[in-house]
Amino acid sequence: ADRPAPRGPRALAPDLARGTMLLLIALAHAHMYLSGQDVGFRGYARDGSVIDRIVAGLQVTLVDGRALPMFAALFGYGFVQFASSRAAAGADWPRTRRLLRRRSWWLLAFGFCHALLLFFGDILGAYGLLGLLVVGVLRWRDRTLLLVAAGWILAYGAVYALNGAQIAEYGGPADAMATSDPVAAAGGRLALWSVLTVMLAIEVLTPFLIGVWAARRRLLEDLDGNRRTLRITAAAGLASAVIGGLPLALMDSELWTGAPASLAVPAYVLHGLTGLGGMGYAALVGLVARRATATPGRIVTALAACGQRSMTCYLLQSVVFVAVFVPYAGGMGTELGTAAASGIAVLTWLTTVLLAALLHRAHTPGPAEQLLRRLTHGSRRHAPVAARPAKSGRNPARSR
């Protein structure tokens, strides 16, 4: 079995970003469990109350399609950190690549199980697929990384345009979680997941590559040295995300009732492309972490603990939402509106933060993280293979 690299002190900013942004993930997903409503491009009810439509407008502007790029960038960041830790332990590139691929296969399996049992909109499978296909990017030069990231935006935009045209023609993604038979519901979730996994992998490639580039510069570790870059990224990214998201937000929430129908698909594509600005959230959290690193208080510590156990907390969100909303469990998906669903999302996130804080105090990792680590590295009961020095003496995740 491959022995895990020794666990050194973790940088605060990446964990704080993951823990905080899991709130946005909860908000983005909760309304997808509602059913029996006429919905728009982002799956929000068009015929809800005024409060429901205001909440929908705010979430389309600030949440939907904004948290996902940030998490994808953090996934790329973590990809580099994983490879760097293996290099520090003496592993050469082929061994590191093998571990990354093994980890990616297990992420794909986790995603399959998540979709089978709970939620069709799983992201773990897309991360696993991406890790399998592009593990070699860790050997790319910085220039190649950035050129491919920029060029891939065209493919990303094409996927959004195609999806937007489908929604305009056939309607929004309504009632995806409305099936009352558990077996039929599982089959439907897997069918949707198999398509969405490929689409999401295409969607997150650009922020993933940017995350790899950022990790090489330790943007979320050397917070003092990168303060100016973080400020620019936060300001420019979030401004573009808000401005680019407003047209669709106003149309999708029916707050702008006189908009020409011909603007709907372009607004949807603009919303998707400017969602890349959601990476500004990570930069903003980095600036907060810069001030909090020396003496993190209870709130920061709890949020970072949630981020350190982000996969466990992410999966727990789906457990709660299934228990509350779907017809064969709580059945509230046909009774509640967007605002109520978002309130449940906030409470769910807070609960996972408290649970993560308790696990942190007990010095216990998240169950999902612990299982993935064990599956990736194998049983610790076996004698570890002696580490071999990297052939080039160079970190395999470092730019060339």
mmCIF file of C-alpha atoms in Angstrom:
data_model
loop_
_atom_site.group_PDB
_atom_site.id
_atom_site.type_symbol
_atom_site.label_atom_id
_atom_site.label_comp_id
_atom_site.label_asym_id
_atom_site.label_seq_id
_atom_site.Cartn_x
_atom_site.Cartn_y
_atom_site.Cartn_z
ATOM 1 C CA ALA A 1 0.000 0.000 0.000
ATOM 2 C CA ASP A 2 1.107 3.562 -0.623
ATOM 3 C CA ARG A 3 1.662 5.333 2.655
ATOM 4 C CA PRO A 4 -0.081 8.715 2.972
ATOM 5 C CA ALA A 5 2.229 11.677 3.210
ATOM 6 C CA PRO A 6 2.659 13.005 6.761
ATOM 7 C CA ARG A 7 0.005 15.554 7.638
ATOM 8 C CA GLY A 8 1.621 18.898 8.234
ATOM 9 C CA PRO A 9 -0.069 22.142 9.249
ATOM 10 C CA ARG A 10 -2.880 23.029 6.841
ATOM 11 C CA ALA A 11 -3.221 26.433 5.251
ATOM 12 C CA LEU A 12 -6.275 28.189 6.672
ATOM 13 C CA ALA A 13 -7.556 29.923 3.532
ATOM 14 C CA PRO A 14 -8.478 26.894 1.345
ATOM 15 C CA ASP A 15 -10.352 25.197 4.193
ATOM 16 C CA LEU A 16 -12.050 28.431 5.216
ATOM 17 C CA ALA A 17 -13.133 28.992 1.612
ATOM 18 C CA ARG A 18 -14.555 25.483 1.280
ATOM 19 C CA GLY A 19 -16.411 25.671 4.574
ATOM 20 C CA THR A 20 -17.904 29.086 3.875
ATOM 21 C CA MET A 21 -18.854 28.348 0.296
ATOM 22 C CA LEU A 22 -20.664 25.142 1.250
ATOM 23 C CA LEU A 23 -23.412 27.564 2.253
ATOM 24 C CA LEU A 24 -23.701 28.602 -1.390
ATOM 25 C CA ILE A 25 -23.752 24.964 -2.465
ATOM 26 C CA ALA A 26 -26.632 24.288 -0.070
ATOM 27 C CA LEU A 27 -28.543 27.310 -1.375
ATOM 28 C CA ALA A 28 -27.926 26.324 -4.988
ATOM 29 C CA HIS A 29 -29.192 22.778 -4.455
ATOM 30 C CA ALA A 30 -32.146 23.031 -2.064
ATOM 31 C CA HIS A 31 -34.622 24.458 -4.587
ATOM 32 C CA MET A 32 -33.772 21.626 -7.004
ATOM 33 C CA TYR A 33 -35.676 19.255 -4.706
ATOM 34 C CA LEU A 34 -38.928 21.219 -5.124
ATOM 35 C CA SER A 35 -41.531 20.014 -7.612
ATOM 36 C CA GLY A 36 -44.899 20.839 -9.133
ATOM 37 C CA GLN A 37 -43.912 24.346 -10.258
ATOM 38 C CA ASP A 38 -43.313 26.160 -13.523
ATOM 39 C CA VAL A 39 -39.594 26.950 -13.472
ATOM 40 C CA GLY A 40 -37.151 29.130 -15.386
ATOM 41 C CA PHE A 41 -33.651 28.585 -16.733
ATOM 42 C CA ARG A 42 -32.067 28.000 -13.325
ATOM 43 C CA GLY A 43 -34.888 25.850 -11.954
ATOM 44 C CA TYR A 44 -36.576 28.488 -9.782
ATOM 45 C CA ALA A 45 -40.367 28.766 -9.661
ATOM 46 C CA ARG A 46 -41.782 31.543 -11.825
ATOM 47 C CA ASP A 47 -45.097 31.595 -9.976
ATOM 48 C CA GLY A 48 -43.840 31.864 -6.402
ATOM 49 C CA SER A 49 -44.588 34.614 -3.905
ATOM 50 C CA VAL A 50 -42.814 37.955 -4.052
ATOM 51 C CA ILE A 51 -40.410 36.784 -1.338
ATOM 52 C CA ASP A 52 -39.743 33.578 -3.254
ATOM 53 C CA ARG A 53 -38.949 35.505 -6.427
ATOM 54 C CA ILE A 54 -36.688 37.983 -4.626
ATOM 55 C CA VAL A 55 -34.751 35.104 -3.060
ATOM 56 C CA ALA A 56 -34.542 33.438 -6.469
ATOM 57 C CA GLY A 57 -33.226 36.649 -8.041
ATOM 58 C CA LEU A 58 -30.563 37.050 -5.363
ATOM 59 C CA GLN A 59 -29.449 33.448 -5.680
ATOM 60 C CA VAL A 60 -29.251 33.538 -9.472
ATOM 61 C CA THR A 61 -27.090 36.659 -9.140
ATOM 62 C CA LEU A 62 -24.833 35.593 -6.276
ATOM 63 C CA VAL A 63 -24.996 31.809 -5.923
ATOM 64 C CA ASP A 64 -26.011 29.774 -8.958
ATOM 65 C CA GLY A 65 -23.072 29.039 -11.222
ATOM 66 C CA ARG A 66 -20.795 31.079 -8.947
ATOM 67 C CA ALA A 67 -19.946 28.610 -6.179
ATOM 68 C CA LEU A 68 -19.182 25.763 -8.603
ATOM 69 C CA PRO A 69 -16.249 27.508 -10.375
ATOM 70 C CA MET A 70 -14.799 28.458 -7.000
ATOM 71 C CA PHE A 71 -14.934 24.872 -5.774
ATOM 72 C CA ALA A 72 -13.466 23.640 -9.055
ATOM 73 C CA ALA A 73 -10.565 26.065 -8.634
ATOM 74 C CA LEU A 74 -10.054 24.780 -5.090
ATOM 75 C CA PHE A 75 -10.132 21.224 -6.452
ATOM 76 C CA GLY A 76 -7.325 22.154 -8.842
ATOM 77 C CA TYR A 77 -5.498 23.829 -5.963
ATOM 78 C CA GLY A 78 -5.827 20.669 -3.897
ATOM 79 C CA PHE A 79 -4.648 18.560 -6.842
ATOM 80 C CA VAL A 80 -1.328 20.412 -6.737
ATOM 81 C CA GLN A 81 -1.115 20.199 -2.955
ATOM 82 C CA PHE A 82 -1.649 16.433 -3.105
ATOM 83 C CA ALA A 83 1.085 15.994 -5.725
ATOM 84 C CA SER A 84 3.440 18.280 -3.807
ATOM 85 C CA SER A 85 2.945 16.322 -0.594
ATOM 86 C CA ARG A 86 3.789 13.102 -2.410
ATOM 87 C CA ALA A 87 6.917 14.683 -3.893
ATOM 88 C CA ALA A 88 7.942 15.870 -0.431
ATOM 89 C CA ALA A 89 7.582 12.271 0.784
ATOM 90 C CA GLY A 90 9.982 11.130 -1.938
ATOM 91 C CA ALA A 91 7.539 9.814 -4.537
ATOM 92 C CA ASP A 92 8.425 10.184 -8.207
ATOM 93 C CA TRP A 93 5.954 11.409 -10.829
ATOM 94 C CA PRO A 94 4.707 7.952 -12.003
ATOM 95 C CA ARG A 95 3.799 6.970 -8.429
ATOM 96 C CA THR A 96 2.144 10.316 -7.785
ATOM 97 C CA ARG A 97 0.177 10.048 -11.021
ATOM 98 C CA ARG A 98 -0.953 6.545 -10.098
ATOM 99 C CA LEU A 99 -2.249 7.773 -6.737
ATOM 100 C CA LEU A 100 -4.056 10.715 -8.313
ATOM 101 C CA ARG A 101 -5.737 8.418 -10.805
ATOM 102 C CA ARG A 102 -6.717 5.966 -8.092
ATOM 103 C CA ARG A 103 -8.172 8.810 -6.068
ATOM 104 C CA SER A 104 -10.062 10.041 -9.139
ATOM 105 C CA TRP A 105 -11.566 6.604 -9.783
ATOM 106 C CA TRP A 106 -12.831 6.545 -6.219
ATOM 107 C CA LEU A 107 -14.253 10.056 -6.538
ATOM 108 C CA LEU A 108 -16.152 8.853 -9.598
ATOM 109 C CA ALA A 109 -17.441 5.901 -7.563
ATOM 110 C CA PHE A 110 -18.466 8.224 -4.714
ATOM 111 C CA GLY A 111 -20.333 10.354 -7.236
ATOM 112 C CA PHE A 112 -22.127 7.317 -8.649
ATOM 113 C CA CYS A 113 -23.280 6.280 -5.173
ATOM 114 C CA HIS A 114 -24.306 9.843 -4.336
ATOM 115 C CA ALA A 115 -26.474 9.992 -7.464
ATOM 116 C CA LEU A 116 -27.869 6.488 -6.961
ATOM 117 C CA LEU A 117 -28.950 7.152 -3.398
ATOM 118 C CA LEU A 118 -29.509 10.895 -3.086
ATOM 119 C CA PHE A 119 -28.927 13.568 -5.740
ATOM 120 C CA PHE A 120 -28.589 13.714 -9.524
ATOM 121 C CA GLY A 121 -26.645 17.001 -9.448
ATOM 122 C CA ASP A 122 -23.570 15.428 -7.852
ATOM 123 C CA ILE A 123 -20.196 17.096 -8.565
ATOM 124 C CA LEU A 124 -17.866 14.410 -7.184
ATOM 125 C CA GLY A 125 -18.208 12.298 -10.318
ATOM 126 C CA ALA A 126 -17.242 15.240 -12.518
ATOM 127 C CA TYR A 127 -14.164 15.874 -10.373
ATOM 128 C CA GLY A 128 -13.227 12.216 -10.648
ATOM 129 C CA LEU A 129 -13.683 12.210 -14.424
ATOM 130 C CA LEU A 130 -11.650 15.385 -14.718
ATOM 131 C CA GLY A 131 -8.867 13.963 -12.569
ATOM 132 C CA LEU A 132 -8.667 10.854 -14.741
ATOM 133 C CA LEU A 133 -8.565 12.755 -18.014
ATOM 134 C CA VAL A 134 -6.268 15.670 -17.221
ATOM 135 C CA VAL A 135 -3.895 14.486 -14.500
ATOM 136 C CA GLY A 136 -1.067 15.335 -16.898
ATOM 137 C CA VAL A 137 -1.772 19.064 -16.592
ATOM 138 C CA LEU A 138 0.414 19.055 -13.498
ATOM 139 C CA ARG A 139 3.377 18.754 -15.870
ATOM 140 C CA TRP A 140 2.285 21.575 -18.154
ATOM 141 C CA ARG A 141 4.030 24.926 -18.293
ATOM 142 C CA ASP A 142 2.176 27.904 -16.879
ATOM 143 C CA ARG A 143 1.728 29.400 -20.332
ATOM 144 C CA THR A 144 0.092 26.204 -21.597
ATOM 145 C CA LEU A 145 -2.194 26.072 -18.567
ATOM 146 C CA LEU A 146 -3.458 29.599 -19.079
ATOM 147 C CA LEU A 147 -3.827 29.281 -22.856
ATOM 148 C CA VAL A 148 -5.894 26.108 -22.551
ATOM 149 C CA ALA A 149 -7.950 27.632 -19.718
ATOM 150 C CA ALA A 150 -8.737 30.670 -21.865
ATOM 151 C CA GLY A 151 -9.445 28.655 -24.996
ATOM 152 C CA TRP A 152 -11.682 26.220 -23.165
ATOM 153 C CA ILE A 153 -14.061 29.059 -22.322
ATOM 154 C CA LEU A 154 -15.308 28.710 -25.911
ATOM 155 C CA ALA A 155 -16.284 25.077 -25.295
ATOM 156 C CA TYR A 156 -17.775 26.083 -21.966
ATOM 157 C CA GLY A 157 -19.856 28.781 -23.680
ATOM 158 C CA ALA A 158 -20.978 26.338 -26.379
ATOM 159 C CA VAL A 159 -22.274 23.917 -23.747
ATOM 160 C CA TYR A 160 -24.180 26.729 -22.071
ATOM 161 C CA ALA A 161 -25.647 27.880 -25.381
ATOM 162 C CA LEU A 162 -26.776 24.345 -26.246
ATOM 163 C CA ASN A 163 -28.271 23.808 -22.808
ATOM 164 C CA GLY A 164 -29.974 27.203 -22.913
ATOM 165 C CA ALA A 165 -31.518 26.449 -26.301
ATOM 166 C CA GLN A 166 -32.854 23.144 -24.945
ATOM 167 C CA ILE A 167 -34.417 24.889 -21.938
ATOM 168 C CA ALA A 168 -35.934 27.593 -24.139
ATOM 169 C CA GLU A 169 -37.470 24.918 -26.366
ATOM 170 C CA TYR A 170 -38.619 22.346 -23.820
ATOM 171 C CA GLY A 171 -38.766 24.239 -20.521
ATOM 172 C CA GLY A 172 -36.677 24.362 -17.379
ATOM 173 C CA PRO A 173 -35.443 21.385 -15.365
ATOM 174 C CA ALA A 174 -38.679 20.837 -13.467
ATOM 175 C CA ASP A 175 -39.623 17.955 -11.152
ATOM 176 C CA ALA A 176 -36.318 16.107 -11.375
ATOM 177 C CA MET A 177 -36.842 14.888 -7.789
ATOM 178 C CA ALA A 178 -40.624 14.365 -7.937
ATOM 179 C CA THR A 179 -40.748 10.585 -8.494
ATOM 180 C CA SER A 180 -42.548 8.880 -5.624
ATOM 181 C CA ASP A 181 -41.174 5.376 -6.206
ATOM 182 C CA PRO A 182 -37.659 5.071 -4.704
ATOM 183 C CA VAL A 183 -36.407 2.556 -7.278
ATOM 184 C CA ALA A 184 -37.663 4.573 -10.238
ATOM 185 C CA ALA A 185 -36.248 7.720 -8.644
ATOM 186 C CA ALA A 186 -32.800 6.107 -8.372
ATOM 187 C CA GLY A 187 -32.875 5.146 -12.049
ATOM 188 C CA GLY A 188 -33.906 8.651 -13.055
ATOM 189 C CA ARG A 189 -31.155 10.220 -10.966
ATOM 190 C CA LEU A 190 -28.506 7.988 -12.523
ATOM 191 C CA ALA A 191 -29.718 8.797 -16.029
ATOM 192 C CA LEU A 192 -29.453 12.527 -15.342
ATOM 193 C CA TRP A 193 -26.130 12.134 -13.533
ATOM 194 C CA SER A 194 -24.522 10.300 -16.442
ATOM 195 C CA VAL A 195 -25.195 13.284 -18.710
ATOM 196 C CA LEU A 196 -24.524 16.002 -16.154
ATOM 197 C CA THR A 197 -21.188 14.511 -15.104
ATOM 198 C CA VAL A 198 -19.772 15.014 -18.587
ATOM 199 C CA MET A 199 -21.291 18.491 -18.897
ATOM 200 C CA LEU A 200 -19.990 19.546 -15.489
ATOM 201 C CA ALA A 201 -16.505 18.238 -16.272
ATOM 202 C CA ILE A 202 -16.506 20.456 -19.373
ATOM 203 C CA GLU A 203 -17.827 23.363 -17.336
ATOM 204 C CA VAL A 204 -15.251 23.203 -14.550
ATOM 205 C CA LEU A 205 -12.083 22.587 -16.594
ATOM 206 C CA THR A 206 -11.194 26.280 -16.898
ATOM 207 C CA PRO A 207 -11.455 27.072 -13.157
ATOM 208 C CA PHE A 208 -9.679 23.786 -12.384
ATOM 209 C CA LEU A 209 -6.704 24.841 -14.529
ATOM 210 C CA ILE A 210 -6.700 28.286 -12.942
ATOM 211 C CA GLY A 211 -6.652 26.580 -9.540
ATOM 212 C CA VAL A 212 -3.577 24.589 -10.588
ATOM 213 C CA TRP A 213 -1.878 27.802 -11.688
ATOM 214 C CA ALA A 214 -2.842 29.542 -8.427
ATOM 215 C CA ALA A 215 -1.497 26.688 -6.306
ATOM 216 C CA ARG A 216 1.895 26.947 -8.001
ATOM 217 C CA ARG A 217 2.018 30.520 -6.753
ATOM 218 C CA ARG A 218 0.647 29.605 -3.324
ATOM 219 C CA LEU A 219 -1.993 32.315 -3.659
ATOM 220 C CA LEU A 220 -3.967 30.994 -0.695
ATOM 221 C CA GLU A 221 -0.907 30.184 1.423
ATOM 222 C CA ASP A 222 1.409 33.166 0.978
ATOM 223 C CA LEU A 223 -1.384 35.617 1.756
ATOM 224 C CA ASP A 224 0.867 38.581 2.504
ATOM 225 C CA GLY A 225 2.895 38.226 -0.669
ATOM 226 C CA ASN A 226 -0.230 37.793 -2.811
ATOM 227 C CA ARG A 227 -2.425 40.389 -1.128
ATOM 228 C CA ARG A 228 -2.629 42.653 -4.202
ATOM 229 C CA THR A 229 -3.504 39.751 -6.513
ATOM 230 C CA LEU A 230 -6.194 38.568 -4.110
ATOM 231 C CA ARG A 231 -7.725 42.037 -3.896
ATOM 232 C CA ILE A 232 -7.857 42.437 -7.671
ATOM 233 C CA THR A 233 -9.280 38.938 -8.131
ATOM 234 C CA ALA A 234 -11.949 39.455 -5.490
ATOM 235 C CA ALA A 235 -13.048 42.838 -6.835
ATOM 236 C CA ALA A 236 -12.958 42.012 -10.547
ATOM 237 C CA GLY A 237 -14.317 38.493 -10.168
ATOM 238 C CA LEU A 238 -17.280 39.313 -7.972
ATOM 239 C CA ALA A 239 -18.149 42.452 -9.941
ATOM 240 C CA SER A 240 -18.261 40.487 -13.194
ATOM 241 C CA ALA A 241 -20.292 37.708 -11.558
ATOM 242 C CA VAL A 242 -22.903 40.141 -10.248
ATOM 243 C CA ILE A 243 -23.162 42.279 -13.376
ATOM 244 C CA GLY A 244 -23.242 39.260 -15.669
ATOM 245 C CA GLY A 245 -25.794 37.482 -13.522
ATOM 246 C CA LEU A 246 -28.314 40.300 -13.176
ATOM 247 C CA PRO A 247 -30.070 40.017 -16.578
ATOM 248 C CA LEU A 248 -30.948 36.349 -16.116
ATOM 249 C CA ALA A 249 -31.755 36.898 -12.437
ATOM 250 C CA LEU A 250 -34.313 39.576 -13.280
ATOM 251 C CA MET A 251 -35.827 37.493 -16.074
ATOM 252 C CA ASP A 252 -35.821 34.128 -14.300
ATOM 253 C CA SER A 253 -37.455 35.536 -11.175
ATOM 254 C CA GLU A 254 -40.094 37.402 -13.208
ATOM 255 C CA LEU A 255 -38.936 40.673 -11.636
ATOM 256 C CA TRP A 256 -38.335 41.936 -15.198
ATOM 257 C CA THR A 257 -41.565 41.087 -16.961
ATOM 258 C CA GLY A 258 -41.149 42.975 -20.232
ATOM 259 C CA ALA A 259 -37.927 41.359 -21.404
ATOM 260 C CA PRO A 260 -37.971 40.071 -25.011
ATOM 261 C CA ALA A 261 -37.912 36.277 -25.195
ATOM 262 C CA SER A 262 -34.995 36.479 -27.625
ATOM 263 C CA LEU A 263 -32.762 37.731 -24.786
ATOM 264 C CA ALA A 264 -33.287 34.671 -22.601
ATOM 265 C CA VAL A 265 -30.639 32.358 -24.070
ATOM 266 C CA PRO A 266 -27.973 35.116 -24.409
ATOM 267 C CA ALA A 267 -28.659 36.092 -20.781
ATOM 268 C CA TYR A 268 -28.269 32.451 -19.766
ATOM 269 C CA VAL A 269 -24.936 32.142 -21.589
ATOM 270 C CA LEU A 270 -23.710 35.445 -20.112
ATOM 271 C CA HIS A 271 -24.700 34.207 -16.669
ATOM 272 C CA GLY A 272 -22.709 31.014 -17.192
ATOM 273 C CA LEU A 273 -19.570 32.667 -18.533
ATOM 274 C CA THR A 274 -19.437 35.351 -15.847
ATOM 275 C CA GLY A 275 -19.917 32.647 -13.233
ATOM 276 C CA LEU A 276 -16.154 32.201 -13.501
ATOM 277 C CA GLY A 277 -16.001 35.394 -11.464
ATOM 278 C CA GLY A 278 -17.188 33.293 -8.548
ATOM 279 C CA MET A 279 -13.519 32.457 -8.032
ATOM 280 C CA GLY A 280 -13.409 35.920 -6.499
ATOM 281 C CA TYR A 281 -15.135 34.427 -3.459
ATOM 282 C CA ALA A 282 -12.032 32.333 -2.781
ATOM 283 C CA ALA A 283 -9.843 35.423 -3.098
ATOM 284 C CA LEU A 284 -12.120 37.322 -0.713
ATOM 285 C CA VAL A 285 -11.926 34.516 1.833
ATOM 286 C CA GLY A 286 -8.149 34.556 1.392
ATOM 287 C CA LEU A 287 -8.109 38.200 2.446
ATOM 288 C CA VAL A 288 -10.213 37.357 5.490
ATOM 289 C CA ALA A 289 -7.914 34.448 6.331
ATOM 290 C CA ARG A 290 -4.907 36.754 6.139
ATOM 291 C CA ARG A 291 -6.255 38.686 9.107
ATOM 292 C CA ALA A 292 -7.488 35.617 10.980
ATOM 293 C CA THR A 293 -4.555 33.220 10.567
ATOM 294 C CA ALA A 294 -2.636 34.378 13.643
ATOM 295 C CA THR A 295 -5.577 34.160 16.056
ATOM 296 C CA PRO A 296 -8.559 32.406 14.455
ATOM 297 C CA GLY A 297 -11.667 32.670 16.590
ATOM 298 C CA ARG A 298 -14.332 30.039 17.130
ATOM 299 C CA ILE A 299 -16.301 30.929 14.017
ATOM 300 C CA VAL A 300 -13.293 30.834 11.708
ATOM 301 C CA THR A 301 -12.102 27.587 13.291
ATOM 302 C CA ALA A 302 -15.533 25.991 12.850
ATOM 303 C CA LEU A 303 -15.804 27.106 9.221
ATOM 304 C CA ALA A 304 -12.314 25.805 8.473
ATOM 305 C CA ALA A 305 -13.198 22.506 10.152
ATOM 306 C CA CYS A 306 -16.203 22.283 7.844
ATOM 307 C CA GLY A 307 -13.950 22.951 4.861
ATOM 308 C CA GLN A 308 -11.480 20.312 6.001
ATOM 309 C CA ARG A 309 -14.420 17.867 6.006
ATOM 310 C CA SER A 310 -16.093 19.376 2.956
ATOM 311 C CA MET A 311 -17.029 16.101 1.240
ATOM 312 C CA THR A 312 -18.691 14.752 4.370
ATOM 313 C CA CYS A 313 -20.609 17.996 4.869
ATOM 314 C CA TYR A 314 -21.543 18.139 1.179
ATOM 315 C CA LEU A 315 -22.991 14.620 1.273
ATOM 316 C CA LEU A 316 -24.831 15.341 4.524
ATOM 317 C CA GLN A 317 -26.619 18.216 2.795
ATOM 318 C CA SER A 318 -28.089 15.737 0.323
ATOM 319 C CA VAL A 319 -29.127 13.390 3.134
ATOM 320 C CA VAL A 320 -31.069 16.194 4.827
ATOM 321 C CA PHE A 321 -32.648 17.445 1.600
ATOM 322 C CA VAL A 322 -33.846 13.959 0.646
ATOM 323 C CA ALA A 323 -35.245 13.436 4.146
ATOM 324 C CA VAL A 324 -37.151 16.729 4.002
ATOM 325 C CA PHE A 325 -38.210 17.200 0.385
ATOM 326 C CA VAL A 326 -38.635 14.050 -1.729
ATOM 327 C CA PRO A 327 -42.061 12.330 -1.979
ATOM 328 C CA TYR A 328 -40.944 8.987 -0.502
ATOM 329 C CA ALA A 329 -39.438 10.694 2.586
ATOM 330 C CA GLY A 330 -40.488 14.047 4.076
ATOM 331 C CA GLY A 331 -42.579 14.990 1.051
ATOM 332 C CA MET A 332 -42.244 18.757 1.563
ATOM 333 C CA GLY A 333 -40.982 19.404 -1.956
ATOM 334 C CA THR A 334 -44.497 20.072 -3.211
ATOM 335 C CA GLU A 335 -45.456 22.235 -0.233
ATOM 336 C CA LEU A 336 -42.607 24.727 0.124
ATOM 337 C CA GLY A 337 -41.367 27.608 -1.994
ATOM 338 C CA THR A 338 -37.907 28.906 -2.811
ATOM 339 C CA ALA A 339 -37.536 31.062 0.303
ATOM 340 C CA ALA A 340 -38.463 28.227 2.663
ATOM 341 C CA ALA A 341 -36.149 25.813 0.849
ATOM 342 C CA SER A 342 -33.317 28.318 1.170
ATOM 343 C CA GLY A 343 -34.036 28.698 4.877
ATOM 344 C CA ILE A 344 -33.732 24.936 5.279
ATOM 345 C CA ALA A 345 -30.479 25.085 3.303
ATOM 346 C CA VAL A 346 -29.021 27.643 5.719
ATOM 347 C CA LEU A 347 -30.041 25.587 8.754
ATOM 348 C CA THR A 348 -28.583 22.457 7.171
ATOM 349 C CA TRP A 349 -25.284 24.195 6.489
ATOM 350 C CA LEU A 350 -25.123 25.550 10.050
ATOM 351 C CA THR A 351 -25.719 22.048 11.384
ATOM 352 C CA THR A 352 -22.852 20.639 9.319
ATOM 353 C CA VAL A 353 -20.570 23.433 10.533
ATOM 354 C CA LEU A 354 -21.392 22.575 14.149
ATOM 355 C CA LEU A 355 -20.844 18.877 13.482
ATOM 356 C CA ALA A 356 -17.495 19.593 11.819
ATOM 357 C CA ALA A 357 -16.469 21.733 14.792
ATOM 358 C CA LEU A 358 -17.241 18.844 17.142
ATOM 359 C CA LEU A 359 -15.198 16.457 14.996
ATOM 360 C CA HIS A 360 -12.363 18.983 14.987
ATOM 361 C CA ARG A 361 -12.364 19.150 18.779
ATOM 362 C CA ALA A 362 -12.251 15.358 18.880
ATOM 363 C CA HIS A 363 -9.362 15.364 16.368
ATOM 364 C CA THR A 364 -11.477 13.173 14.078
ATOM 365 C CA PRO A 365 -11.523 13.488 10.280
ATOM 366 C CA GLY A 366 -14.731 13.444 8.277
ATOM 367 C CA PRO A 367 -15.921 9.891 7.525
ATOM 368 C CA ALA A 368 -16.008 10.488 3.765
ATOM 369 C CA GLU A 369 -12.516 12.009 3.751
ATOM 370 C CA GLN A 370 -11.171 9.183 5.890
ATOM 371 C CA LEU A 371 -12.676 6.562 3.583
ATOM 372 C CA LEU A 372 -11.355 8.246 0.438
ATOM 373 C CA ARG A 373 -7.890 8.527 1.970
ATOM 374 C CA ARG A 374 -7.920 4.855 2.940
ATOM 375 C CA LEU A 375 -9.134 3.740 -0.489
ATOM 376 C CA THR A 376 -6.543 5.909 -2.219
ATOM 377 C CA HIS A 377 -3.557 4.795 -0.183
ATOM 378 C CA GLY A 378 -4.614 1.295 0.812
ATOM 379 C CA SER A 379 -4.644 -0.308 4.222
ATOM 380 C CA ARG A 380 -2.106 1.038 6.655
ATOM 381 C CA ARG A 381 -1.702 -2.431 8.110
ATOM 382 C CA HIS A 382 0.489 -3.364 5.170
ATOM 383 C CA ALA A 383 4.102 -2.377 5.175
ATOM 384 C CA PRO A 384 4.585 0.778 3.131
ATOM 385 C CA VAL A 385 6.682 0.737 0.018
ATOM 386 C CA ALA A 386 9.942 2.541 0.606
ATOM 387 C CA ALA A 387 9.850 6.002 -0.920
ATOM 388 C CA ARG A 388 12.063 6.515 -3.930
ATOM 389 C CA PRO A 389 13.510 9.923 -4.681
ATOM 390 C CA ALA A 390 11.942 11.749 -7.608
ATOM 391 C CA LYS A 391 14.050 11.146 -10.674
ATOM 392 C CA SER A 392 14.488 14.788 -11.484
ATOM 393 C CA GLY A 393 14.531 16.015 -7.911
ATOM 394 C CA ARG A 394 11.726 18.354 -8.917
ATOM 395 C CA ASN A 395 8.226 18.687 -7.590
ATOM 396 C CA PRO A 396 6.001 17.042 -10.235
ATOM 397 C CA ALA A 397 3.374 19.728 -9.711
ATOM 398 C CA ARG A 398 5.743 22.615 -10.275
ATOM 399 C CA SER A 399 5.680 24.626 -13.488
ATOM 400 C CA ARG A 400 8.361 24.045 -16.068
#
